[in-house]
Short mmCIF file of C-alpha atoms in Angstrom, two decimals:
data_model
loop_
_atom_site.label_atom_id
_atom_site.label_comp_id
_atom_site.label_asym_id
_atom_site.label_seq_id
_atom_site.Cartn_x
_atom_site.Cartn_y
_atom_site.Cartn_z
CA UNK A 1 6.63 7.26 -4.32
CA UNK A 2 6.82 7.22 -8.12
CA UNK A 3 4.24 6.16 -10.68
CA UNK A 4 4.29 2.42 -11.38
CA UNK A 5 5.85 1.59 -8.00
CA UNK A 6 5.45 -2.10 -7.11
CA UNK A 7 2.78 -2.77 -4.48
CA UNK A 8 1.26 -5.82 -2.80
CA UNK A 9 -1.56 -6.76 -0.44
CA UNK A 10 -2.48 -9.89 1.46
CA UNK A 11 -4.41 -12.38 -0.66
CA UNK A 12 -4.13 -14.81 -3.53
CA UNK A 13 -2.60 -12.46 -6.11
CA UNK A 14 1.01 -11.32 -6.29
CA UNK A 15 2.58 -7.90 -6.64
CA UNK A 16 1.44 -5.33 -9.18
CA UNK A 17 1.95 -1.63 -9.77
CA UNK A 18 0.47 1.59 -8.44
CA UNK A 19 0.07 3.34 -11.76
CA UNK A 20 -0.25 7.01 -10.87
CA UNK A 21 -1.75 9.68 -8.66
CA UNK A 22 -5.21 11.24 -8.85
CA UNK A 23 -7.78 13.26 -6.96
CA UNK A 24 -11.56 13.30 -7.14
CA UNK A 25 -13.97 16.24 -6.96
CA UNK A 26 -14.69 17.52 -3.44
CA UNK A 27 -12.21 15.11 -1.84
CA UNK A 28 -8.92 16.13 -0.32
CA UNK A 29 -7.20 12.76 -0.60
CA UNK A 30 -4.72 11.57 -3.21
CA UNK A 31 -5.49 8.18 -4.73
CA UNK A 32 -3.28 5.71 -6.54
CA UNK A 33 -4.76 3.64 -9.36
CA UNK A 34 -4.15 -0.03 -9.98
CA UNK A 35 -6.09 -3.18 -10.91
CA UNK A 36 -8.76 -4.95 -8.89
CA UNK A 37 -6.67 -8.11 -9.11
CA UNK A 38 -3.70 -6.26 -7.59
CA UNK A 39 -5.35 -4.31 -4.75
CA UNK A 40 -8.84 -5.79 -4.30
CA UNK A 41 -7.92 -9.49 -4.44
CA UNK A 42 -10.56 -10.40 -7.07
CA UNK A 43 -13.34 -8.82 -4.94
CA UNK A 44 -12.23 -10.67 -1.78
CA UNK A 45 -11.49 -7.48 0.10
CA UNK A 46 -12.73 -4.72 2.39
CA UNK A 47 -12.41 -0.96 2.41
CA UNK A 48 -9.31 -0.11 4.41
CA UNK A 49 -7.25 -3.18 3.50
CA UNK A 50 -3.54 -2.35 3.73
CA UNK A 51 -1.55 -1.81 0.54
CA UNK A 52 2.23 -2.02 0.90
CA UNK A 53 5.34 -1.04 -1.02
CA UNK A 54 7.03 -4.24 -2.22
CA UNK A 55 10.53 -2.90 -1.61
CA UNK A 56 10.16 -1.51 1.91
CA UNK A 57 7.17 -3.47 3.14
CA UNK A 58 5.74 -0.23 4.50
CA UNK A 59 2.04 0.53 4.16
CA UNK A 60 1.55 3.31 1.62
CA UNK A 61 -2.22 3.45 1.67
CA UNK A 62 -5.47 1.58 2.03
CA UNK A 63 -7.99 0.18 -0.42
CA UNK A 64 -10.82 2.67 -0.94
CA UNK A 65 -12.68 1.89 -4.21
CA UNK A 66 -12.88 -0.93 -6.72
CA UNK A 67 -15.04 -2.05 -9.61
CA UNK A 68 -16.14 -5.65 -8.93
CA UNK A 69 -14.86 -8.17 -11.45
CA UNK A 70 -17.50 -10.40 -13.03
CA UNK A 71 -16.48 -14.05 -12.86
CA UNK A 72 -16.46 -16.23 -15.96
CA UNK A 73 -19.81 -18.01 -15.71
CA UNK A 74 -21.44 -17.16 -19.02
CA UNK A 75 -20.77 -14.97 -22.03
CA UNK A 76 -22.83 -12.13 -20.56
CA UNK A 77 -20.34 -11.80 -17.69
CA UNK A 78 -18.02 -9.45 -19.55
CA UNK A 79 -15.71 -6.90 -17.91
CA UNK A 80 -14.78 -3.50 -19.30
CA UNK A 81 -12.31 -2.50 -16.58
CA UNK A 82 -10.08 -4.08 -13.95
CA UNK A 83 -9.49 -1.20 -11.57
CA UNK A 84 -9.13 -0.22 -7.93
CA UNK A 85 -8.14 2.94 -6.08
CA UNK A 86 -5.81 3.16 -3.11
CA UNK A 87 -6.19 6.09 -0.72
CA UNK A 88 -2.58 7.08 -0.14
CA UNK A 89 -1.23 7.97 3.27
CA UNK A 90 -1.49 11.66 4.10
CA UNK A 91 1.81 13.40 3.48
CA UNK A 92 3.20 10.67 1.22
CA UNK A 93 5.44 12.30 -1.39
CA UNK A 94 4.21 11.35 -4.87
CA UNK A 95 6.22 12.00 -8.02
CA UNK A 96 5.28 11.47 -11.66
CA UNK A 97 8.28 10.35 -13.74
CA UNK A 98 8.02 10.77 -17.52
CA UNK A 99 10.25 10.83 -20.60
CA UNK A 100 10.02 14.62 -20.65
CA UNK A 101 11.67 15.46 -17.33
CA UNK A 102 10.47 19.06 -17.53
CA UNK A 103 6.89 17.89 -16.90
CA UNK A 104 5.66 17.57 -13.34
CA UNK A 105 2.65 15.48 -14.33
CA UNK A 106 0.88 14.14 -17.44
CA UNK A 107 -0.82 16.70 -19.68
CA UNK A 108 -4.23 15.02 -19.55
CA UNK A 109 -6.03 11.97 -20.94
CA UNK A 110 -6.11 10.87 -24.58
CA UNK A 111 -8.01 8.26 -26.56
CA UNK A 112 -5.98 5.28 -27.80
CA UNK A 113 -5.05 5.80 -31.43
CA UNK A 114 -4.23 3.09 -33.95
CA UNK A 115 -0.46 3.01 -34.58
CA UNK A 116 0.06 5.60 -31.83
CA UNK A 117 3.40 5.43 -30.02
CA UNK A 118 3.17 4.76 -26.28
CA UNK A 119 5.57 4.28 -23.40
CA UNK A 120 5.67 3.06 -19.82
CA UNK A 121 8.06 4.30 -17.15
CA UNK A 122 9.44 1.93 -14.54
CA UNK A 123 10.31 3.39 -11.10
CA UNK A 124 14.04 2.94 -11.70
CA UNK A 125 13.87 5.07 -14.86
CA UNK A 126 13.71 2.28 -17.47
CA UNK A 127 11.44 3.13 -20.41
CA UNK A 128 9.37 0.51 -22.25
CA UNK A 129 8.15 1.63 -25.67
CA UNK A 130 5.45 0.23 -27.90
CA UNK A 131 2.84 0.95 -30.55
CA UNK A 132 -0.93 0.58 -30.34
CA UNK A 133 -1.69 -2.28 -32.72
CA UNK A 134 -5.43 -2.28 -31.87
CA UNK A 135 -7.07 0.78 -30.34
CA UNK A 136 -10.27 -0.95 -29.19
CA UNK A 137 -10.72 -4.72 -29.34
CA UNK A 138 -14.42 -5.36 -29.93
CA UNK A 139 -14.43 -9.11 -29.43
CA UNK A 140 -14.35 -10.85 -26.05
CA UNK A 141 -10.99 -12.03 -24.70
CA UNK A 142 -10.31 -14.41 -21.84
CA UNK A 143 -7.65 -13.48 -19.28
CA UNK A 144 -6.35 -15.57 -16.41
CA UNK A 145 -6.09 -13.34 -13.35
CA UNK A 146 -4.52 -15.06 -10.35
CA UNK A 147 -5.35 -18.42 -12.01
CA UNK A 148 -9.05 -17.54 -12.43
CA UNK A 149 -10.64 -16.87 -15.85
CA UNK A 150 -12.31 -13.54 -16.65
CA UNK A 151 -13.74 -12.13 -19.87
CA UNK A 152 -12.88 -8.63 -21.14
CA UNK A 153 -13.63 -6.45 -24.13
CA UNK A 154 -12.78 -2.92 -25.37
CA UNK A 155 -9.10 -3.40 -24.53
CA UNK A 156 -6.11 -1.67 -26.13
CA UNK A 157 -3.46 -3.93 -27.69
CA UNK A 158 0.18 -2.81 -27.52
CA UNK A 159 3.10 -4.32 -29.44
CA UNK A 160 6.67 -3.65 -28.27
CA UNK A 161 8.83 -1.64 -30.68
CA UNK A 162 12.09 -3.26 -29.53
CA UNK A 163 13.27 -6.66 -28.37
CA UNK A 164 11.62 -7.96 -25.23
CA UNK A 165 8.18 -7.52 -23.75
CA UNK A 166 6.35 -4.24 -23.32
CA UNK A 167 4.92 -5.46 -20.01
CA UNK A 168 5.50 -8.47 -17.81
CA UNK A 169 4.41 -9.93 -14.48
CA UNK A 170 4.31 -7.19 -11.85
CA UNK A 171 3.47 -4.42 -14.34
CA UNK A 172 -0.30 -4.85 -13.93
CA UNK A 173 -1.80 -1.47 -13.04
CA UNK A 174 1.01 0.55 -14.63
CA UNK A 175 0.01 3.75 -16.40
CA UNK A 176 0.71 3.99 -20.15
CA UNK A 177 1.54 7.36 -21.73
CA UNK A 178 1.23 8.58 -25.31
CA UNK A 179 4.35 9.93 -27.03
CA UNK A 180 2.93 13.39 -26.25
CA UNK A 181 2.77 12.59 -22.50
CA UNK A 182 -0.97 12.12 -22.10
CA UNK A 183 -2.38 9.17 -20.15
CA UNK A 184 -3.73 6.40 -22.40
CA UNK A 185 -4.56 3.54 -20.01
CA UNK A 186 -3.34 1.04 -17.43
CA UNK A 187 -1.87 -2.38 -18.04
CA UNK A 188 -4.14 -5.40 -17.54
CA UNK A 189 -1.72 -8.11 -18.67
CA UNK A 190 0.01 -9.74 -21.63
CA UNK A 191 -0.48 -12.76 -23.86
CA UNK A 192 1.25 -16.05 -23.10
CA UNK A 193 4.43 -15.34 -25.09
CA UNK A 194 4.70 -11.66 -24.14
CA UNK A 195 4.46 -10.38 -27.71
CA UNK A 196 1.30 -8.36 -26.97
CA UNK A 197 0.27 -6.35 -23.93
CA UNK A 198 -3.26 -5.25 -23.13
CA UNK A 199 -4.40 -2.07 -21.42
CA UNK A 200 -7.66 -0.60 -20.14
CA UNK A 201 -8.28 2.86 -21.61
CA UNK A 202 -9.06 5.86 -19.42
CA UNK A 203 -11.32 7.58 -21.95
CA UNK A 204 -14.45 5.46 -22.49
CA UNK A 205 -13.13 3.11 -19.82
CA UNK A 206 -11.80 3.97 -16.38
CA UNK A 207 -13.19 7.52 -16.41
CA UNK A 208 -16.69 6.07 -16.85
CA UNK A 209 -16.34 4.63 -13.34
CA UNK A 210 -14.42 7.33 -11.45
CA UNK A 211 -14.12 11.11 -12.08
CA UNK A 212 -10.34 11.15 -11.73
CA UNK A 213 -8.27 14.33 -11.84
CA UNK A 214 -4.51 14.04 -12.35
CA UNK A 215 -2.76 15.02 -9.09
#
């Protein structure tokens, strides 16, 4: 399995991506990261729910952790992350693919930087490139996740540097790398016309909720 492989679970949401591979202190398992709305079905889930590879239909792991999403009821219901962890099947071969093929895994985590170049690898080898147009959005933004509204803040805005979108449907949960091959964040979604993509940062974001170590 490669980073950003398409995955799906039973529920109301469609396919997304398993962004990458991580461990946690004092645990022997390897975990894949994705969004709550991809693997935890907007909180309508249980530990152990099956997560499957879209292509083969085979189960690749089971839902193990998620940060509950706060539903849009009032302005105080604001989300900082949309994340879930999948405990991958024992013995599953996991491979990081990156622009620098000499690297076996990302070099670490890095803060989003204004005008920083970023890229996203697709499992087939396609590379999507963009630039961070906003490193930390301080205002509240509304996102429709599986046709339900949710409020978010502290997101990273990415603008594509070539024709076409940086991310599209099915890329939710994909890991974003800096040009120096550090992990920046994971994709949450895009705006309605696809001209901007939005990501959740690892530093001061995901790592506040889970002590992840790159596997």
